[in-house]
Amino acid sequence: MMARAAAAQQDLVWVQIEAQPNLTAAQDRIRDYASSLEDVNGFSMPGGWYAISLGPYGRADAEQVLDVLRAEGKIPQDAYIAFSSAYQRQFWPVGSETLARDDAATPPQPQTGAGSAAETQPTQVLLPDESPAEARRSEAALSKDERMELQVMLKWAGFYDSAIDGAFGRGTRRSMSAWQETRGYEATGVLTTRQRAELAREYNAVLEGMDLQLVHDAEAGIEMQLPLGVVAFNRYEAPFAHYDATGDIPAKVVLISQAGDQKTLFGLYDIMQTLEIVPLDGPRQRKKDSFVLIGESASTVSHTQASLKDGQIKGFTLMWPAGDEERRKRILGLMQESFARTEGVMSPAAGGDAEQSIDLLSGLEIRKPRVSRSGFFVDSRGTVVTTVEAVQQCARITLEDGIEAEVIGQNDALGIAVLKPVTALAPVQVAELQLAAPRLQSDVAVSGYSYGGILGAPTLTYGTLADLRGLSGEEELARLTLSTLPGDVGGPVFDAGGAVMGMLLPKATDGKQLPGDVSFALDADRIGRLLSDLGLTPTATDSLNQMAPEDLTDKANGMTVLVNCWE
């Protein structure tokens, strides 16, 4: 028996990473290593030195551990493989006696406490398809990638929580043993060929029906695995190749391919965030030659990545239903792993005969706000006055170029809200509130984004001042004779001299049918009071002047703001 144990120990090897001249120094160093490495041991050595080693391993595993940890910088470059005969008493882990074991491949059997499931529920032991010796031989034939994949599968199954390095040390052996025990096999710590296949079936069960295939898209110059069980090629609309859902799973894959430089890449990064396929919430990362966009909503998770190389921008988007994270992550991982650039990029003319729409970009729907209204700057820091319609039930509020804004005050009864940009702005023009009463039937003009920003600039609509009160005598209102659109609401109402006499209010919704050219404005006095209550000091005037139409247009363009409310 002793002869067999001695022979077995000669088959065991260790990765010696350090030796210290005294026990105190060795204990200090070994604690550092044990915090980040598996299988750390400490032994006394002849001559009064103390060794810090990893193991025990079979020779092939030890060489693998040595190569991987050296390359990662986790152990010294002069670490080497040592034999058990070089070691004496074990001092770490405390109470361990690894040298007394006669088989490195078989870990200690998992122990269960009183009342555990293993104790109360008898386990049926299945006959192995290979003997332990045959299992070791079949395992030895695995490549490094296959060994790492086995560790990945054990980690996915919840039995392994250490590094994916392809080295089967004590941690990997323990995880194999635990997996075998839960499946009713003898817990040898070495998986047989059949057991490895069973683990792989469990791991890949989530991908059943996905029909992952390597697709070579010659037009896009991209090769990668795609889940053809749920998506199929639909069309090209440069710079995108669309693979749309074919069944009940609302998935989508978009390949990205175009020539360009860093400016083109950064432009694509900005554009992608305006599309419905990239929900607003989620991390974003842009580097000098690549970007990643992750969008998350209640219904969808979207992953977009693209990179610039040799004047070509290539990447992809995967859209997948929220709540199916395990399958999404597995598919995404396989897509990323298999992604390869092939020759050429998509022609800018690809899909040029497709139906065009202002709401689409290369076949992808542009994200649209729930409500678009107008507003105007009232101070040099970019504070904006607008209608309460623009801030109700909004997950996010933005000012024209995507500047985030927050509500700092509002009066629902008057229909007015005040916004503060998250990033300070420097407006070209600021409202000058008119404190004097303009003459009845004098000219007025409303500046607003009549068509929700489609035109890219505000529109001036001219009319006349019909009354300084509302139809029921409301003193805070002015009645105007002019025709407006919903997008104009919240915009400034100018008198003939370019001062702001009020803010355009929405059409009445109390069932009254008024003529189409009847509109109402909240007067400048009420606007000024709310701003003062918020600690702001607006600019005001009581002079009634005249301003040339072209000058009024310039003033309105610099002052009027598009306000977007997003769900």
mmCIF file of C-alpha atoms in Angstrom, residues 102-327:
data_model
loop_
_atom_site.group_PDB
_atom_site.id
_atom_site.type_symbol
_atom_site.label_atom_id
_atom_site.label_comp_id
_atom_site.label_asym_id
_atom_site.label_seq_id
_atom_site.Cartn_x
_atom_site.Cartn_y
_atom_site.Cartn_z
ATOM 1 C CA ASP A 102 -2.761 9.133 -3.302
ATOM 2 C CA ASP A 103 -4.717 10.531 -6.312
ATOM 3 C CA ALA A 104 -4.744 14.179 -7.437
ATOM 4 C CA ALA A 105 -7.565 13.548 -9.839
ATOM 5 C CA THR A 106 -10.002 12.485 -7.125
ATOM 6 C CA PRO A 107 -10.943 15.324 -4.759
ATOM 7 C CA PRO A 108 -12.329 14.870 -1.254
ATOM 8 C CA GLN A 109 -15.950 13.750 -1.387
ATOM 9 C CA PRO A 110 -18.437 16.541 -0.688
ATOM 10 C CA GLN A 111 -19.735 16.358 2.844
ATOM 11 C CA THR A 112 -23.315 17.069 3.816
ATOM 12 C CA GLY A 113 -24.523 18.240 7.184
ATOM 13 C CA ALA A 114 -27.406 16.831 9.187
ATOM 14 C CA GLY A 115 -30.734 17.253 7.452
ATOM 15 C CA SER A 116 -29.188 17.990 4.038
ATOM 16 C CA ALA A 117 -30.869 16.897 0.811
ATOM 17 C CA ALA A 118 -28.037 14.456 0.161
ATOM 18 C CA GLU A 119 -28.678 12.749 3.511
ATOM 19 C CA THR A 120 -32.475 12.676 3.430
ATOM 20 C CA GLN A 121 -32.915 11.737 -0.251
ATOM 21 C CA PRO A 122 -31.133 8.553 -1.360
ATOM 22 C CA THR A 123 -29.161 9.063 -4.573
ATOM 23 C CA GLN A 124 -29.256 6.515 -7.384
ATOM 24 C CA VAL A 125 -25.716 5.874 -8.591
ATOM 25 C CA LEU A 126 -25.578 5.354 -12.354
ATOM 26 C CA LEU A 127 -23.016 3.062 -13.884
ATOM 27 C CA PRO A 128 -20.263 5.007 -15.691
ATOM 28 C CA ASP A 129 -19.764 4.581 -19.420
ATOM 29 C CA GLU A 130 -15.994 4.624 -18.875
ATOM 30 C CA SER A 131 -13.781 3.428 -16.054
ATOM 31 C CA PRO A 132 -11.917 6.152 -14.120
ATOM 32 C CA ALA A 133 -8.756 5.321 -16.049
ATOM 33 C CA GLU A 134 -10.578 5.523 -19.389
ATOM 34 C CA ALA A 135 -12.192 8.802 -18.340
ATOM 35 C CA ARG A 136 -8.767 10.280 -17.541
ATOM 36 C CA ARG A 137 -7.441 9.193 -20.911
ATOM 37 C CA SER A 138 -10.389 10.692 -22.810
ATOM 38 C CA GLU A 139 -10.035 13.873 -20.768
ATOM 39 C CA ALA A 140 -6.322 14.074 -21.558
ATOM 40 C CA ALA A 141 -7.184 14.167 -25.269
ATOM 41 C CA LEU A 142 -9.190 17.396 -24.848
ATOM 42 C CA SER A 143 -7.716 20.552 -26.349
ATOM 43 C CA LYS A 144 -7.132 23.674 -24.278
ATOM 44 C CA ASP A 145 -10.265 25.290 -25.739
ATOM 45 C CA GLU A 146 -12.335 22.187 -24.939
ATOM 46 C CA ARG A 147 -11.069 22.184 -21.356
ATOM 47 C CA MET A 148 -11.905 25.874 -20.983
ATOM 48 C CA GLU A 149 -15.353 25.261 -22.466
ATOM 49 C CA LEU A 150 -15.918 22.525 -19.892
ATOM 50 C CA GLN A 151 -15.112 25.010 -17.130
ATOM 51 C CA VAL A 152 -17.500 27.519 -18.708
ATOM 52 C CA MET A 153 -20.281 24.926 -18.670
ATOM 53 C CA LEU A 154 -19.573 24.008 -15.046
ATOM 54 C CA LYS A 155 -19.654 27.702 -14.115
ATOM 55 C CA TRP A 156 -22.957 28.135 -15.963
ATOM 56 C CA ALA A 157 -24.365 25.125 -14.087
ATOM 57 C CA GLY A 158 -23.388 26.753 -10.790
ATOM 58 C CA PHE A 159 -20.622 24.372 -9.733
ATOM 59 C CA TYR A 160 -17.487 26.364 -10.609
ATOM 60 C CA ASP A 161 -16.559 29.915 -9.695
ATOM 61 C CA SER A 162 -12.893 30.322 -10.533
ATOM 62 C CA ALA A 163 -10.767 31.258 -13.541
ATOM 63 C CA ILE A 164 -11.458 29.834 -17.005
ATOM 64 C CA ASP A 165 -7.912 28.689 -17.693
ATOM 65 C CA GLY A 166 -8.260 25.115 -18.962
ATOM 66 C CA ALA A 167 -6.265 23.793 -15.986
ATOM 67 C CA PHE A 168 -8.061 21.153 -13.950
ATOM 68 C CA GLY A 169 -6.898 21.828 -10.385
ATOM 69 C CA ARG A 170 -8.673 21.130 -7.140
ATOM 70 C CA GLY A 171 -11.342 23.748 -7.781
ATOM 71 C CA THR A 172 -12.308 22.263 -11.150
ATOM 72 C CA ARG A 173 -12.165 18.729 -9.744
ATOM 73 C CA ARG A 174 -14.441 19.676 -6.867
ATOM 74 C CA SER A 175 -16.936 21.195 -9.283
ATOM 75 C CA MET A 176 -16.925 18.064 -11.457
ATOM 76 C CA SER A 177 -17.436 15.908 -8.384
ATOM 77 C CA ALA A 178 -20.346 18.076 -7.188
ATOM 78 C CA TRP A 179 -21.978 17.964 -10.641
ATOM 79 C CA GLN A 180 -21.626 14.159 -10.753
ATOM 80 C CA GLU A 181 -23.179 13.755 -7.328
ATOM 81 C CA THR A 182 -26.231 15.897 -8.164
ATOM 82 C CA ARG A 183 -26.773 13.873 -11.350
ATOM 83 C CA GLY A 184 -26.551 10.521 -9.585
ATOM 84 C CA TYR A 185 -23.100 9.538 -10.808
ATOM 85 C CA GLU A 186 -20.183 8.315 -8.757
ATOM 86 C CA ALA A 187 -18.325 11.448 -7.629
ATOM 87 C CA THR A 188 -14.883 10.695 -9.081
ATOM 88 C CA GLY A 189 -13.975 14.282 -10.022
ATOM 89 C CA VAL A 190 -13.263 13.204 -13.611
ATOM 90 C CA LEU A 191 -16.126 13.444 -16.121
ATOM 91 C CA THR A 192 -16.555 10.617 -18.556
ATOM 92 C CA THR A 193 -17.231 11.208 -22.242
ATOM 93 C CA ARG A 194 -20.937 10.583 -21.714
ATOM 94 C CA GLN A 195 -21.062 12.917 -18.707
ATOM 95 C CA ARG A 196 -19.338 15.696 -20.632
ATOM 96 C CA ALA A 197 -21.913 15.242 -23.400
ATOM 97 C CA GLU A 198 -24.748 15.399 -20.868
ATOM 98 C CA LEU A 199 -23.363 18.599 -19.364
ATOM 99 C CA ALA A 200 -23.076 20.078 -22.859
ATOM 100 C CA ARG A 201 -26.706 19.149 -23.622
ATOM 101 C CA GLU A 202 -27.833 20.910 -20.456
ATOM 102 C CA TYR A 203 -25.733 23.942 -21.334
ATOM 103 C CA ASN A 204 -27.040 24.156 -24.897
ATOM 104 C CA ALA A 205 -30.686 23.306 -24.205
ATOM 105 C CA VAL A 206 -31.556 27.005 -24.111
ATOM 106 C CA LEU A 207 -30.413 27.307 -27.746
ATOM 107 C CA GLU A 208 -32.742 24.621 -29.083
ATOM 108 C CA GLY A 209 -34.754 25.987 -31.974
ATOM 109 C CA MET A 210 -32.414 28.943 -32.472
ATOM 110 C CA ASP A 211 -30.707 27.234 -35.435
ATOM 111 C CA LEU A 212 -27.455 29.137 -35.032
ATOM 112 C CA GLN A 213 -25.592 29.062 -38.336
ATOM 113 C CA LEU A 214 -22.490 30.743 -39.680
ATOM 114 C CA VAL A 215 -23.717 33.299 -42.232
ATOM 115 C CA HIS A 216 -21.460 34.955 -44.798
ATOM 116 C CA ASP A 217 -23.049 38.214 -45.942
ATOM 117 C CA ALA A 218 -20.948 39.144 -48.967
ATOM 118 C CA GLU A 219 -22.703 42.490 -49.486
ATOM 119 C CA ALA A 220 -21.929 43.620 -45.923
ATOM 120 C CA GLY A 221 -18.522 41.939 -45.804
ATOM 121 C CA ILE A 222 -19.394 40.270 -42.491
ATOM 122 C CA GLU A 223 -19.342 36.651 -41.361
ATOM 123 C CA MET A 224 -20.901 35.569 -38.075
ATOM 124 C CA GLN A 225 -23.291 33.131 -36.445
ATOM 125 C CA LEU A 226 -26.933 34.203 -36.581
ATOM 126 C CA PRO A 227 -30.026 32.631 -34.961
ATOM 127 C CA LEU A 228 -31.732 31.667 -38.220
ATOM 128 C CA GLY A 229 -34.435 29.851 -36.289
ATOM 129 C CA VAL A 230 -35.921 33.224 -35.342
ATOM 130 C CA VAL A 231 -34.612 35.739 -37.930
ATOM 131 C CA ALA A 232 -34.091 35.720 -41.682
ATOM 132 C CA PHE A 233 -32.605 38.134 -44.190
ATOM 133 C CA ASN A 234 -35.108 40.718 -45.373
ATOM 134 C CA ARG A 235 -33.368 43.554 -47.227
ATOM 135 C CA TYR A 236 -30.407 45.895 -47.604
ATOM 136 C CA GLU A 237 -30.749 49.598 -46.874
ATOM 137 C CA ALA A 238 -27.236 51.025 -46.637
ATOM 138 C CA PRO A 239 -25.500 50.962 -44.245
ATOM 139 C CA PHE A 240 -27.680 48.223 -42.765
ATOM 140 C CA ALA A 241 -28.551 44.621 -43.638
ATOM 141 C CA HIS A 242 -31.872 43.724 -42.020
ATOM 142 C CA TYR A 243 -32.555 40.263 -40.580
ATOM 143 C CA ASP A 244 -36.119 40.391 -39.294
ATOM 144 C CA ALA A 245 -38.184 38.135 -37.014
ATOM 145 C CA THR A 246 -39.803 35.112 -38.621
ATOM 146 C CA GLY A 247 -41.916 33.804 -35.738
ATOM 147 C CA ASP A 248 -43.254 34.557 -32.286
ATOM 148 C CA ILE A 249 -39.971 35.824 -30.849
ATOM 149 C CA PRO A 250 -39.700 39.570 -31.640
ATOM 150 C CA ALA A 251 -35.990 39.462 -32.403
ATOM 151 C CA LYS A 252 -34.002 41.411 -34.974
ATOM 152 C CA VAL A 253 -30.407 41.469 -36.205
ATOM 153 C CA VAL A 254 -28.962 44.405 -38.135
ATOM 154 C CA LEU A 255 -25.537 44.172 -39.730
ATOM 155 C CA ILE A 256 -23.690 47.496 -40.033
ATOM 156 C CA SER A 257 -21.270 48.057 -42.920
ATOM 157 C CA GLN A 258 -19.971 51.287 -44.459
ATOM 158 C CA ALA A 259 -16.778 53.025 -45.486
ATOM 159 C CA GLY A 260 -15.717 55.956 -43.315
ATOM 160 C CA ASP A 261 -13.381 57.498 -40.792
ATOM 161 C CA GLN A 262 -13.574 58.424 -37.121
ATOM 162 C CA LYS A 263 -15.991 61.266 -37.877
ATOM 163 C CA THR A 264 -18.278 58.805 -39.670
ATOM 164 C CA LEU A 265 -18.063 56.385 -36.726
ATOM 165 C CA PHE A 266 -18.941 59.091 -34.210
ATOM 166 C CA GLY A 267 -21.833 60.232 -36.411
ATOM 167 C CA LEU A 268 -23.144 56.665 -36.552
ATOM 168 C CA TYR A 269 -22.866 56.480 -32.760
ATOM 169 C CA ASP A 270 -25.109 59.556 -32.442
ATOM 170 C CA ILE A 271 -27.561 58.414 -35.113
ATOM 171 C CA MET A 272 -28.036 54.927 -33.672
ATOM 172 C CA GLN A 273 -29.256 56.462 -30.417
ATOM 173 C CA THR A 274 -32.111 58.186 -32.241
ATOM 174 C CA LEU A 275 -33.478 54.857 -33.513
ATOM 175 C CA GLU A 276 -36.214 52.782 -31.911
ATOM 176 C CA ILE A 277 -33.998 49.684 -31.969
ATOM 177 C CA VAL A 278 -31.782 51.293 -29.279
ATOM 178 C CA PRO A 279 -33.908 52.054 -26.182
ATOM 179 C CA LEU A 280 -32.898 55.176 -24.283
ATOM 180 C CA ASP A 281 -31.804 53.542 -21.019
ATOM 181 C CA GLY A 282 -28.613 51.521 -20.778
ATOM 182 C CA PRO A 283 -24.832 51.975 -20.803
ATOM 183 C CA ARG A 284 -23.016 53.643 -23.703
ATOM 184 C CA GLN A 285 -19.306 53.541 -24.440
ATOM 185 C CA ARG A 286 -17.471 55.306 -27.249
ATOM 186 C CA LYS A 287 -13.748 54.940 -27.873
ATOM 187 C CA LYS A 288 -11.571 56.410 -30.609
ATOM 188 C CA ASP A 289 -12.236 53.515 -33.011
ATOM 189 C CA SER A 290 -15.290 51.673 -31.643
ATOM 190 C CA PHE A 291 -18.499 52.015 -29.678
ATOM 191 C CA VAL A 292 -20.990 49.878 -27.770
ATOM 192 C CA LEU A 293 -24.627 50.865 -27.182
ATOM 193 C CA ILE A 294 -26.828 48.837 -24.849
ATOM 194 C CA GLY A 295 -30.478 49.847 -24.709
ATOM 195 C CA GLU A 296 -32.925 48.450 -22.162
ATOM 196 C CA SER A 297 -36.686 48.898 -21.947
ATOM 197 C CA ALA A 298 -39.562 46.974 -20.402
ATOM 198 C CA SER A 299 -39.981 44.994 -23.626
ATOM 199 C CA THR A 300 -36.574 44.972 -25.338
ATOM 200 C CA VAL A 301 -32.841 44.633 -24.737
ATOM 201 C CA SER A 302 -30.652 45.859 -27.570
ATOM 202 C CA HIS A 303 -26.887 45.463 -28.048
ATOM 203 C CA THR A 304 -25.071 47.436 -30.753
ATOM 204 C CA GLN A 305 -21.356 47.367 -31.393
ATOM 205 C CA ALA A 306 -19.276 48.741 -34.256
ATOM 206 C CA SER A 307 -15.609 49.386 -34.905
ATOM 207 C CA LEU A 308 -13.451 51.221 -37.430
ATOM 208 C CA LYS A 309 -10.577 49.395 -39.134
ATOM 209 C CA ASP A 310 -8.740 50.269 -42.350
ATOM 210 C CA GLY A 311 -11.391 52.814 -43.352
ATOM 211 C CA GLN A 312 -14.283 50.373 -42.861
ATOM 212 C CA ILE A 313 -16.951 50.531 -40.154
ATOM 213 C CA LYS A 314 -18.547 47.181 -39.370
ATOM 214 C CA GLY A 315 -20.677 45.874 -36.549
ATOM 215 C CA PHE A 316 -24.147 44.655 -35.656
ATOM 216 C CA THR A 317 -27.220 45.155 -33.505
ATOM 217 C CA LEU A 318 -29.064 42.336 -31.730
ATOM 218 C CA MET A 319 -32.572 43.123 -30.491
ATOM 219 C CA TRP A 320 -34.109 40.556 -28.151
ATOM 220 C CA PRO A 321 -37.223 40.476 -25.930
ATOM 221 C CA ALA A 322 -36.599 41.477 -22.307
ATOM 222 C CA GLY A 323 -36.873 38.716 -19.708
ATOM 223 C CA ASP A 324 -35.073 36.083 -21.812
ATOM 224 C CA GLU A 325 -31.617 37.015 -20.566
ATOM 225 C CA GLU A 326 -29.935 33.602 -20.480
ATOM 226 C CA ARG A 327 -30.730 32.862 -24.094
#
